[in-house]
Short mmCIF file of C-alpha atoms in Angstrom, two decimals:
data_model
loop_
_atom_site.label_atom_id
_atom_site.label_comp_id
_atom_site.label_asym_id
_atom_site.label_seq_id
_atom_site.Cartn_x
_atom_site.Cartn_y
_atom_site.Cartn_z
CA UNK A 1 41.98 166.32 82.47
CA UNK A 2 45.44 166.01 81.10
CA UNK A 3 47.84 168.70 80.16
CA UNK A 4 47.08 171.54 82.54
CA UNK A 5 50.02 173.92 82.74
CA UNK A 6 52.03 174.16 85.93
CA UNK A 7 50.82 177.60 86.94
CA UNK A 8 47.24 176.61 86.29
CA UNK A 9 47.63 174.13 89.11
CA UNK A 10 49.92 175.93 91.50
CA UNK A 11 48.32 179.39 91.50
CA UNK A 12 44.76 178.37 92.45
CA UNK A 13 46.08 175.64 94.72
CA UNK A 14 48.37 178.11 96.47
CA UNK A 15 45.52 180.56 96.98
CA UNK A 16 43.31 177.83 98.38
CA UNK A 17 46.07 176.57 100.65
CA UNK A 18 46.38 180.10 102.00
CA UNK A 19 42.65 180.18 102.76
CA UNK A 20 42.92 176.80 104.51
CA UNK A 21 46.09 177.34 106.47
CA UNK A 22 45.99 180.98 107.59
CA UNK A 23 43.14 180.32 110.07
CA UNK A 24 45.05 177.34 111.53
CA UNK A 25 48.17 179.45 111.71
CA UNK A 26 46.31 182.26 113.46
CA UNK A 27 45.20 179.81 116.14
CA UNK A 28 48.74 178.51 116.61
CA UNK A 29 50.10 182.06 116.96
CA UNK A 30 47.67 182.89 119.75
CA UNK A 31 48.16 179.54 121.45
CA UNK A 32 51.95 179.74 121.61
CA UNK A 33 52.84 183.41 121.96
CA UNK A 34 53.05 185.07 125.39
CA UNK A 35 50.16 187.04 126.84
CA UNK A 36 50.08 190.65 125.61
CA UNK A 37 52.32 190.00 122.63
CA UNK A 38 51.22 191.34 119.26
CA UNK A 39 53.82 189.52 117.23
CA UNK A 40 52.57 187.57 114.22
CA UNK A 41 54.97 184.72 114.80
CA UNK A 42 54.60 182.54 117.90
CA UNK A 43 57.94 183.54 119.36
CA UNK A 44 59.21 183.43 122.09
CA UNK A 45 57.25 180.23 122.41
CA UNK A 46 55.30 179.65 125.63
CA UNK A 47 53.11 176.91 127.04
CA UNK A 48 51.41 179.09 129.66
CA UNK A 49 48.07 179.02 127.81
CA UNK A 50 48.14 175.24 127.64
CA UNK A 51 48.79 175.13 131.36
CA UNK A 52 45.77 177.42 131.86
CA UNK A 53 43.33 175.36 129.81
CA UNK A 54 44.65 171.90 130.67
CA UNK A 55 44.96 172.33 134.42
CA UNK A 56 43.01 175.50 135.23
CA UNK A 57 39.94 175.12 133.00
CA UNK A 58 39.58 171.37 133.23
CA UNK A 59 40.48 170.43 129.66
CA UNK A 60 42.39 167.45 131.03
CA UNK A 61 39.04 166.03 132.19
CA UNK A 62 37.16 167.11 129.05
CA UNK A 63 39.84 165.48 126.91
CA UNK A 64 39.49 162.21 128.80
CA UNK A 65 35.68 162.32 128.48
CA UNK A 66 35.83 163.04 124.76
CA UNK A 67 38.35 160.27 124.25
CA UNK A 68 36.17 157.79 126.14
CA UNK A 69 33.04 158.72 124.17
CA UNK A 70 34.97 158.73 120.90
CA UNK A 71 36.53 155.30 121.40
CA UNK A 72 33.33 153.73 122.74
CA UNK A 73 31.36 155.07 119.76
CA UNK A 74 34.07 153.81 117.42
CA UNK A 75 33.89 150.27 118.82
CA UNK A 76 30.09 150.18 119.07
CA UNK A 77 29.54 151.56 115.57
CA UNK A 78 32.08 149.26 113.96
CA UNK A 79 30.88 146.06 115.64
CA UNK A 80 27.17 146.67 115.13
CA UNK A 81 27.65 147.86 111.54
CA UNK A 82 29.88 144.87 110.79
CA UNK A 83 27.21 142.40 111.93
CA UNK A 84 24.39 144.25 110.18
CA UNK A 85 26.43 144.93 107.06
CA UNK A 86 27.30 141.24 106.76
CA UNK A 87 23.66 140.27 107.05
CA UNK A 88 22.65 142.83 104.42
CA UNK A 89 25.32 141.65 102.02
CA UNK A 90 25.03 137.88 102.41
CA UNK A 91 21.49 136.94 103.43
CA UNK A 92 18.19 137.46 101.73
CA UNK A 93 15.45 138.20 104.23
CA UNK A 94 11.98 139.69 104.26
CA UNK A 95 11.90 143.44 104.44
CA UNK A 96 15.48 143.87 103.31
CA UNK A 97 14.57 146.36 100.60
CA UNK A 98 12.40 148.31 103.03
CA UNK A 99 15.25 148.34 105.51
CA UNK A 100 17.64 149.78 102.93
CA UNK A 101 15.18 152.50 101.97
CA UNK A 102 14.55 153.22 105.64
CA UNK A 103 18.25 153.69 106.23
CA UNK A 104 18.48 156.21 103.42
CA UNK A 105 15.50 158.06 104.87
CA UNK A 106 17.22 158.37 108.25
CA UNK A 107 19.69 160.64 106.52
CA UNK A 108 16.91 163.20 106.28
CA UNK A 109 16.01 163.03 109.96
CA UNK A 110 17.23 166.28 111.40
CA UNK A 111 19.72 165.17 114.02
CA UNK A 112 19.70 168.53 115.70
CA UNK A 113 15.94 168.38 116.02
CA UNK A 114 15.95 165.04 117.82
CA UNK A 115 17.30 166.45 121.03
CA UNK A 116 13.92 166.73 122.73
CA UNK A 117 12.68 163.15 122.26
CA UNK A 118 16.16 161.75 122.88
CA UNK A 119 16.36 163.77 126.07
CA UNK A 120 13.06 162.25 127.20
CA UNK A 121 14.27 158.73 126.41
CA UNK A 122 17.53 159.19 128.26
CA UNK A 123 15.61 160.60 131.21
CA UNK A 124 13.47 157.46 131.30
CA UNK A 125 16.60 155.31 131.15
CA UNK A 126 18.25 157.56 133.79
CA UNK A 127 21.06 158.19 131.37
CA UNK A 128 20.94 161.99 131.33
CA UNK A 129 24.13 163.52 132.55
CA UNK A 130 25.91 160.30 131.61
CA UNK A 131 28.55 159.92 128.93
CA UNK A 132 26.78 156.74 127.78
CA UNK A 133 23.90 158.81 126.45
CA UNK A 134 26.41 160.42 124.08
CA UNK A 135 27.82 157.06 123.04
CA UNK A 136 24.35 155.74 122.22
CA UNK A 137 23.25 158.84 120.34
CA UNK A 138 26.48 159.01 118.36
CA UNK A 139 26.41 155.33 117.46
CA UNK A 140 22.82 155.46 116.29
CA UNK A 141 23.42 158.47 114.08
CA UNK A 142 26.55 156.91 112.60
CA UNK A 143 24.95 153.53 111.95
CA UNK A 144 23.01 154.00 108.70
CA UNK A 145 25.92 155.34 106.68
CA UNK A 146 28.32 152.82 108.23
CA UNK A 147 25.98 149.94 107.39
CA UNK A 148 25.67 151.06 103.78
CA UNK A 149 29.43 151.44 103.46
CA UNK A 150 30.32 148.11 105.05
CA UNK A 151 27.66 146.06 103.25
CA UNK A 152 28.85 147.60 99.96
CA UNK A 153 32.37 146.46 100.74
CA UNK A 154 31.38 142.94 101.76
CA UNK A 155 29.37 142.58 98.56
CA UNK A 156 32.54 143.31 96.59
CA UNK A 157 34.34 140.39 98.26
CA UNK A 158 33.65 137.19 96.27
CA UNK A 159 31.37 134.83 98.20
CA UNK A 160 33.41 131.91 96.84
CA UNK A 161 36.30 132.84 99.12
CA UNK A 162 34.12 132.24 102.16
CA UNK A 163 32.56 129.10 100.73
CA UNK A 164 36.01 127.69 100.13
CA UNK A 165 36.81 128.23 103.79
CA UNK A 166 33.66 126.33 104.83
CA UNK A 167 34.62 123.43 102.59
CA UNK A 168 37.93 123.36 104.44
CA UNK A 169 35.96 122.93 107.67
CA UNK A 170 35.70 126.46 108.95
CA UNK A 171 32.53 127.54 110.71
CA UNK A 172 30.69 130.54 109.30
CA UNK A 173 32.18 132.74 112.02
CA UNK A 174 35.73 131.49 111.54
CA UNK A 175 35.41 131.84 107.81
CA UNK A 176 34.32 135.41 108.30
CA UNK A 177 37.11 136.22 110.73
CA UNK A 178 39.83 134.58 108.68
CA UNK A 179 38.77 135.53 105.16
CA UNK A 180 36.48 138.52 105.10
CA UNK A 181 37.70 140.60 108.01
CA UNK A 182 41.27 141.12 106.77
CA UNK A 183 39.93 142.29 103.40
CA UNK A 184 37.65 144.79 105.09
CA UNK A 185 40.46 146.79 106.63
CA UNK A 186 39.99 149.96 104.49
CA UNK A 187 36.24 149.97 105.17
CA UNK A 188 36.79 149.49 108.90
CA UNK A 189 39.34 152.30 108.96
CA UNK A 190 36.88 154.60 107.18
CA UNK A 191 33.88 153.69 109.33
CA UNK A 192 35.80 153.70 112.60
CA UNK A 193 37.51 157.00 112.01
CA UNK A 194 34.26 158.60 110.81
CA UNK A 195 32.65 157.51 114.05
CA UNK A 196 35.52 158.77 116.16
CA UNK A 197 35.79 162.15 114.44
CA UNK A 198 32.04 162.72 114.54
CA UNK A 199 31.70 161.92 118.17
CA UNK A 200 34.82 163.88 119.08
CA UNK A 201 33.35 166.91 117.33
CA UNK A 202 29.75 166.60 118.43
CA UNK A 203 28.60 169.61 120.33
CA UNK A 204 24.84 169.74 120.54
CA UNK A 205 24.18 166.36 122.17
CA UNK A 206 26.88 166.98 124.75
CA UNK A 207 25.51 170.46 125.39
CA UNK A 208 21.95 169.22 125.87
CA UNK A 209 22.41 165.91 127.67
CA UNK A 210 25.24 166.78 130.07
CA UNK A 211 24.97 169.28 132.90
CA UNK A 212 27.83 168.25 135.10
CA UNK A 213 31.05 170.13 134.40
CA UNK A 214 33.00 167.01 135.36
CA UNK A 215 31.44 165.30 132.33
CA UNK A 216 31.82 168.01 129.72
CA UNK A 217 33.42 167.10 126.43
CA UNK A 218 36.03 169.20 124.64
CA UNK A 219 33.64 171.10 122.31
CA UNK A 220 31.43 172.09 125.24
CA UNK A 221 34.48 173.28 127.17
CA UNK A 222 35.58 175.23 124.14
CA UNK A 223 32.14 176.83 123.76
CA UNK A 224 32.31 177.81 127.41
CA UNK A 225 35.58 179.66 126.75
CA UNK A 226 33.87 181.46 123.88
CA UNK A 227 30.96 182.50 126.01
CA UNK A 228 32.99 184.21 128.71
CA UNK A 229 32.56 187.98 128.76
CA UNK A 230 36.22 188.83 128.73
CA UNK A 231 37.57 186.16 126.46
CA UNK A 232 41.12 185.01 127.18
CA UNK A 233 42.25 184.64 123.58
CA UNK A 234 45.40 182.72 124.42
CA UNK A 235 43.37 180.16 126.32
CA UNK A 236 40.75 180.03 123.59
CA UNK A 237 43.41 179.26 120.99
CA UNK A 238 45.16 176.72 123.20
CA UNK A 239 41.82 175.00 123.83
CA UNK A 240 41.35 174.99 120.07
CA UNK A 241 44.68 173.26 119.55
CA UNK A 242 43.72 170.62 122.12
CA UNK A 243 40.41 170.11 120.30
CA UNK A 244 42.06 169.94 116.89
CA UNK A 245 45.05 167.73 117.58
CA UNK A 246 43.47 164.23 117.82
CA UNK A 247 41.14 164.62 114.84
CA UNK A 248 43.71 166.29 112.64
CA UNK A 249 46.20 163.50 113.37
CA UNK A 250 43.61 160.79 112.75
CA UNK A 251 42.54 162.57 109.58
CA UNK A 252 46.07 162.92 108.23
CA UNK A 253 46.41 159.14 108.44
CA UNK A 254 43.08 158.18 106.96
CA UNK A 255 42.38 160.76 104.26
CA UNK A 256 43.99 158.50 101.63
CA UNK A 257 41.80 155.55 102.64
CA UNK A 258 38.82 157.85 102.75
CA UNK A 259 39.05 158.72 99.06
CA UNK A 260 39.79 155.08 98.15
CA UNK A 261 37.08 153.73 100.43
CA UNK A 262 34.45 156.06 99.05
CA UNK A 263 35.26 155.34 95.44
CA UNK A 264 35.27 151.58 96.07
CA UNK A 265 32.29 151.05 98.34
CA UNK A 266 29.80 153.81 98.64
CA UNK A 267 28.77 155.02 95.26
CA UNK A 268 27.88 151.61 93.84
CA UNK A 269 25.42 151.00 96.74
CA UNK B 1 20.04 137.85 114.14
CA UNK B 2 23.07 139.75 112.96
CA UNK B 3 20.98 142.70 111.98
CA UNK B 4 19.01 142.80 115.21
CA UNK B 5 21.31 145.22 117.05
CA UNK B 6 21.19 147.70 114.17
CA UNK B 7 17.44 147.35 113.92
CA UNK B 8 16.82 147.76 117.63
CA UNK B 9 19.15 150.74 117.89
CA UNK B 10 17.54 152.52 114.98
CA UNK B 11 13.95 151.71 115.98
CA UNK B 12 14.59 152.75 119.56
CA UNK B 13 16.60 155.88 119.03
CA UNK B 14 15.58 157.14 115.60
CA UNK B 15 12.12 155.92 114.67
CA UNK B 16 10.49 156.01 118.10
CA UNK B 17 11.78 159.53 118.88
CA UNK B 18 10.54 160.74 115.50
CA UNK B 19 7.10 159.41 116.41
CA UNK B 20 7.20 161.05 119.79
CA UNK B 21 8.13 164.35 118.17
CA UNK B 22 4.83 164.24 116.32
CA UNK B 23 2.99 163.29 119.51
CA UNK B 24 4.52 166.15 121.51
CA UNK B 25 3.82 168.62 118.75
CA UNK B 26 0.12 168.09 119.41
CA UNK B 27 0.53 168.87 123.10
CA UNK B 28 1.00 171.92 125.22
CA UNK B 29 4.20 170.85 126.86
CA UNK B 30 6.28 173.41 128.65
CA UNK B 31 8.64 172.29 131.39
CA UNK B 32 8.63 175.80 132.81
CA UNK B 33 4.82 176.05 132.87
CA UNK B 34 3.58 172.52 133.70
CA UNK B 35 0.12 173.75 134.74
CA UNK B 36 -0.74 174.51 131.10
CA UNK B 37 0.24 171.07 129.78
CA UNK B 38 -2.31 169.01 127.92
CA UNK B 39 -3.67 168.16 124.51
CA UNK B 40 -3.38 171.07 122.13
CA UNK B 41 -4.53 169.72 118.81
CA UNK B 42 -3.14 171.76 116.00
CA UNK B 43 -2.81 174.90 118.07
CA UNK B 44 1.00 174.86 118.07
CA UNK B 45 0.94 174.67 114.29
CA UNK B 46 -1.58 177.50 114.03
CA UNK B 47 0.59 179.73 116.24
CA UNK B 48 3.62 178.87 114.20
CA UNK B 49 2.08 179.55 110.82
CA UNK B 50 0.06 182.65 111.59
CA UNK B 51 1.36 184.32 114.71
CA UNK B 52 5.08 183.78 114.83
CA UNK B 53 7.11 186.10 112.59
CA UNK B 54 10.31 184.46 113.85
CA UNK B 55 9.27 181.13 112.29
CA UNK B 56 9.04 182.68 108.84
CA UNK B 57 12.14 184.76 109.35
CA UNK B 58 14.22 181.77 110.46
CA UNK B 59 12.86 179.62 107.64
CA UNK B 60 13.78 182.31 105.15
CA UNK B 61 17.25 182.58 106.56
CA UNK B 62 17.67 178.78 106.51
CA UNK B 63 16.86 178.68 102.82
CA UNK B 64 19.24 181.52 102.01
CA UNK B 65 21.98 179.95 104.13
CA UNK B 66 21.62 176.50 102.55
CA UNK B 67 21.48 177.76 98.98
CA UNK B 68 24.49 180.08 99.30
CA UNK B 69 26.57 177.53 101.21
CA UNK B 70 25.82 174.53 99.02
CA UNK B 71 26.31 176.36 95.72
CA UNK B 72 29.62 177.94 96.79
CA UNK B 73 30.86 174.73 98.42
CA UNK B 74 30.02 172.72 95.32
CA UNK B 75 31.76 175.12 92.92
CA UNK B 76 34.88 175.49 95.05
CA UNK B 77 34.89 171.78 95.97
CA UNK B 78 34.65 170.76 92.33
CA UNK B 79 37.47 173.11 91.34
CA UNK B 80 39.59 171.80 94.19
CA UNK B 81 38.89 168.17 93.30
CA UNK B 82 39.88 168.81 89.67
CA UNK B 83 43.12 170.48 90.77
CA UNK B 84 44.26 167.79 93.20
CA UNK B 85 43.29 165.10 90.68
CA UNK B 86 46.09 166.30 88.38
CA UNK B 87 49.52 164.85 88.92
CA UNK B 88 52.07 167.32 90.25
CA UNK B 89 54.85 167.49 92.80
CA UNK B 90 53.54 167.71 96.38
CA UNK B 91 50.12 166.33 95.55
CA UNK B 92 49.77 163.99 98.54
CA UNK B 93 50.69 166.72 101.01
CA UNK B 94 48.45 169.29 99.32
CA UNK B 95 45.52 166.91 99.51
CA UNK B 96 46.04 166.23 103.20
CA UNK B 97 46.29 169.95 103.92
CA UNK B 98 43.35 171.26 101.89
CA UNK B 99 41.07 168.47 103.14
CA UNK B 100 42.01 168.92 106.79
CA UNK B 101 39.28 171.43 107.82
CA UNK B 102 36.78 168.63 107.12
CA UNK B 103 37.82 167.02 110.41
CA UNK B 104 37.31 170.18 112.43
CA UNK B 105 34.19 170.71 114.55
CA UNK B 106 31.78 173.61 114.26
CA UNK B 107 32.77 174.92 117.68
CA UNK B 108 36.45 174.83 116.79
CA UNK B 109 35.72 176.60 113.51
CA UNK B 110 34.00 179.26 115.56
CA UNK B 111 36.94 179.57 117.95
CA UNK B 112 39.34 180.05 115.04
CA UNK B 113 37.19 182.53 113.15
CA UNK B 114 36.37 184.50 116.27
CA UNK B 115 40.10 185.09 116.60
CA UNK B 116 40.26 186.14 112.96
CA UNK B 117 37.22 188.43 113.08
CA UNK B 118 37.75 190.05 116.46
CA UNK B 119 38.66 193.76 116.07
CA UNK B 120 41.54 193.40 118.56
CA UNK B 121 42.97 190.00 117.69
CA UNK B 122 41.91 189.60 114.09
CA UNK B 123 43.20 190.12 110.62
CA UNK B 124 41.58 193.54 110.40
CA UNK B 125 43.86 195.00 113.05
CA UNK B 126 46.97 193.96 111.17
CA UNK B 127 45.53 195.14 107.88
CA UNK B 128 44.73 198.46 109.57
CA UNK B 129 48.31 198.65 110.87
CA UNK B 130 49.40 198.45 107.26
CA UNK B 131 46.95 201.19 106.37
CA UNK B 132 44.76 198.91 104.24
CA UNK B 133 41.54 199.44 106.20
CA UNK B 134 40.13 201.26 109.18
CA UNK B 135 40.48 200.12 112.76
CA UNK B 136 37.64 198.54 114.67
CA UNK B 137 35.98 196.42 111.99
CA UNK B 138 33.85 193.77 113.72
CA UNK B 139 32.28 191.67 110.98
CA UNK B 140 30.22 189.54 113.38
CA UNK B 141 28.60 192.47 115.18
CA UNK B 142 27.75 194.42 112.06
CA UNK B 143 24.35 193.48 110.57
CA UNK B 144 25.62 194.27 107.07
CA UNK B 145 28.54 191.86 107.17
CA UNK B 146 27.51 189.13 109.61
CA UNK B 147 25.92 186.94 106.93
CA UNK B 148 29.00 186.81 104.71
CA UNK B 149 31.33 186.51 107.69
CA UNK B 150 29.45 183.39 108.79
CA UNK B 151 29.28 182.09 105.21
CA UNK B 152 33.06 182.36 104.85
CA UNK B 153 33.74 180.49 108.10
CA UNK B 154 31.36 177.68 107.10
CA UNK B 155 32.90 177.51 103.62
CA UNK B 156 36.29 176.99 105.18
CA UNK B 157 35.27 173.69 106.72
CA UNK B 158 32.58 172.77 104.18
CA UNK B 159 34.44 172.78 100.86
CA UNK B 160 36.57 169.69 101.68
CA UNK B 161 33.42 167.53 101.95
CA UNK B 162 32.63 168.11 98.28
CA UNK B 163 36.28 167.95 97.27
CA UNK B 164 36.72 164.52 98.91
CA UNK B 165 33.51 163.02 97.50
CA UNK B 166 34.05 164.38 93.99
CA UNK B 167 37.71 163.40 93.94
CA UNK B 168 36.70 159.84 94.86
CA UNK B 169 34.35 159.82 91.90
CA UNK B 170 36.81 161.51 89.53
CA UNK B 171 39.28 158.70 90.09
CA UNK B 172 36.91 156.23 88.49
CA UNK B 173 36.71 158.08 85.15
CA UNK B 174 38.38 156.00 82.48
CA UNK B 175 41.59 157.60 81.21
CA UNK B 176 40.95 156.15 77.73
CA UNK B 177 37.95 158.39 77.27
CA UNK B 178 40.05 161.51 77.71
CA UNK B 179 42.75 160.22 75.42
CA UNK B 180 40.25 159.30 72.73
CA UNK B 181 38.65 162.72 73.01
CA UNK B 182 42.04 164.44 72.91
CA UNK B 183 42.92 162.51 69.76
CA UNK B 184 39.67 163.69 68.22
CA UNK B 185 40.76 167.24 68.96
CA UNK B 186 38.33 168.05 71.78
CA UNK B 187 39.45 171.05 73.83
CA UNK B 188 39.93 170.74 77.59
CA UNK B 189 36.72 172.65 78.20
CA UNK B 190 34.78 170.30 75.93
CA UNK B 191 36.32 167.25 77.57
CA UNK B 192 35.25 168.61 80.95
CA UNK B 193 31.69 169.36 79.80
CA UNK B 194 31.13 166.12 77.90
CA UNK B 195 33.10 163.54 79.88
CA UNK B 196 33.81 164.73 83.40
CA UNK B 197 30.53 166.42 84.27
CA UNK B 198 28.23 163.63 83.03
CA UNK B 199 30.36 161.13 84.94
CA UNK B 200 30.09 163.16 88.14
CA UNK B 201 26.36 163.71 87.73
CA UNK B 202 25.07 161.27 90.33
CA UNK B 203 27.82 162.11 92.79
CA UNK B 204 26.98 165.81 92.48
CA UNK B 205 23.26 165.22 92.95
CA UNK B 206 23.78 163.01 95.97
CA UNK B 207 26.40 165.19 97.62
CA UNK B 208 24.41 168.41 97.17
CA UNK B 209 21.34 166.73 98.62
CA UNK B 210 23.17 165.31 101.63
CA UNK B 211 24.93 168.60 102.16
CA UNK B 212 21.75 170.66 101.88
CA UNK B 213 20.11 168.54 104.56
CA UNK B 214 23.23 168.75 106.68
CA UNK B 215 23.60 172.51 106.31
CA UNK B 216 19.93 172.94 107.08
CA UNK B 217 20.17 170.87 110.24
CA UNK B 218 23.55 171.76 111.60
CA UNK B 219 23.53 174.33 114.36
CA UNK B 220 26.99 174.09 115.93
CA UNK B 221 28.62 176.89 113.99
CA UNK B 222 25.88 179.51 114.08
CA UNK B 223 24.96 178.65 117.67
CA UNK B 224 28.46 179.49 118.83
CA UNK B 225 29.59 182.02 116.21
CA UNK B 226 26.65 184.43 116.16
CA UNK B 227 24.14 182.87 118.54
CA UNK B 228 21.59 183.59 115.82
CA UNK B 229 22.16 187.33 116.15
CA UNK B 230 22.44 190.21 115.78
CA UNK B 231 18.66 190.62 116.22
CA UNK B 232 17.84 187.04 115.08
CA UNK B 233 19.36 187.83 111.70
CA UNK B 234 21.27 184.56 111.50
CA UNK B 235 18.76 182.27 113.23
CA UNK B 236 18.07 179.12 111.23
CA UNK B 237 14.99 177.04 111.91
CA UNK B 238 16.85 174.33 113.88
CA UNK B 239 18.68 177.00 115.84
CA UNK B 240 15.32 178.52 116.70
CA UNK B 241 14.15 175.08 117.85
CA UNK B 242 17.25 174.59 119.98
CA UNK B 243 16.71 177.98 121.58
CA UNK B 244 13.03 177.26 122.21
CA UNK B 245 13.96 173.97 123.85
CA UNK B 246 17.01 175.10 125.80
CA UNK B 247 15.98 178.57 126.88
CA UNK B 248 12.18 178.73 126.96
CA UNK B 249 11.69 175.00 127.74
CA UNK B 250 8.70 175.12 125.46
CA UNK B 251 8.96 171.51 124.25
CA UNK B 252 5.50 171.32 122.69
CA UNK B 253 6.08 174.29 120.46
CA UNK B 254 9.66 173.27 119.68
CA UNK B 255 8.54 169.83 118.52
CA UNK B 256 5.88 171.42 116.31
CA UNK B 257 8.68 173.42 114.70
CA UNK B 258 10.66 170.18 114.38
CA UNK B 259 7.80 168.42 112.64
CA UNK B 260 7.43 171.24 110.14
CA UNK B 261 11.19 171.24 109.49
CA UNK B 262 11.16 167.48 108.91
CA UNK B 263 8.23 167.72 106.50
CA UNK B 264 9.96 170.49 104.57
CA UNK B 265 13.17 168.47 104.30
CA UNK B 266 11.44 165.29 103.20
CA UNK B 267 9.38 167.17 100.63
CA UNK B 268 12.46 168.98 99.34
CA UNK B 269 14.46 165.74 99.09
CA UNK B 270 11.77 163.91 97.14
CA UNK B 271 11.22 166.80 94.74
CA UNK B 272 14.97 167.25 94.29
CA UNK B 273 15.60 163.58 93.51
CA UNK B 274 12.65 163.50 91.10
CA UNK B 275 13.60 166.67 89.25
CA UNK B 276 17.25 165.75 88.99
CA UNK B 277 16.38 162.23 87.76
CA UNK B 278 18.89 160.69 90.14
CA UNK B 279 20.30 157.38 88.95
CA UNK B 280 19.16 157.87 85.36
CA UNK B 281 22.46 158.05 83.51
CA UNK B 282 21.92 159.54 80.10
#
């Protein structure tokens, strides 16, 4: 819509920005101001709460665990979805249509309600209380959407480009690596960062599959802080900042690609 | 061969577990009371339908929660997408900022809003200092306000989902259409109703469906923010399942609840897609 007046943009936008940013600001105030202060600016600035959560409450370990699970899920999701997405885009095979429909249906499977059977499976595989159970669960739940996104992208890349590479003597794999992969960068950024953010944020699987405090992830540690009877609000806020930082940074970088990636790949199916 | 890993992963960890959910739902299976375990037939389902008021209560709350959240998120998300689709100074930064809660987890949302709602640390204390309201307001503990307090927190991180998806779709509307309509003297409202909305139709249908399912299933926020309370007032069906599984270890009954929830969702999705004539551009 063209021709909206200035104030018609800035007034609602300003109000919405306030709604978005005040909660973040509130967290920062509590994380950085000294214990017992009631000031509404984080000044004088202190890092005592970060010391408490990072060293005293074990967030250093939780952070490492979350990072490991996040990166492993990112790699696993991207590689598996890349292979599957290529097959879906370039080969005709029996049951392909059924497979596509099946993938859409998985979107209706209540992830939260799968904890019981998944728990049983991981018990059989002796993977309970292991971070790998989280990697597997995360990857599987990320796969359908990632496959759809990546195969949509590959379909938009002209097949002739690849065929030209074969004529020049490239193998199928080399042709893919040299021609298709570089063009897929926006899709890979979207899929990879989706996978990372989701697994970084996932709470329920980590809560249900992990008992050992040494293996807690950041959200579980954060929930623990919330559950304490006398909540240390400074520590809660500092833990929140630790939980927010990686995803907010990743998100700030990718949100442009996200909008582009979605309008290019997903909707056309 | 390339698709094998995807297929194996999804068969093993999505399809097989779904099957075993149905199997367990027909069993008495309680980790805490193993002596009662065995085939139960449809008994779990009978209990659930006729003897468990909490099932109906949590189902009712789930429906109310999903409808209120999805409608408000859609309206605000659409408005936001339209605003940040205009060209103005500071657009890139504004987009990054207003979309950012999308990346935040349910638990973190809870942590932030607990700080905001707490009578000692929250907004209300500072508003009371200014004489704007009374001291001691605790929106999460008060049965009259807990619903809207939770709704607001979930809106905060939910609106960006719609805004991002709809903005992506808005960018593919042809500019010529608007210009032609403007030349013909169509008002902005008419251009919105006759060009923008029809274009967004499929994106709106798909995003509301995905979001409804997601809001129905997601438990992170309510689990940590209210724990389903006070007095089970904010217990959704999946939250009830999680509590049955985690606290009472009654896996048989919990999987029966799961099966019912899955059937409801599938039924809803099919009916919704049929009624909305998804994919049939007029």
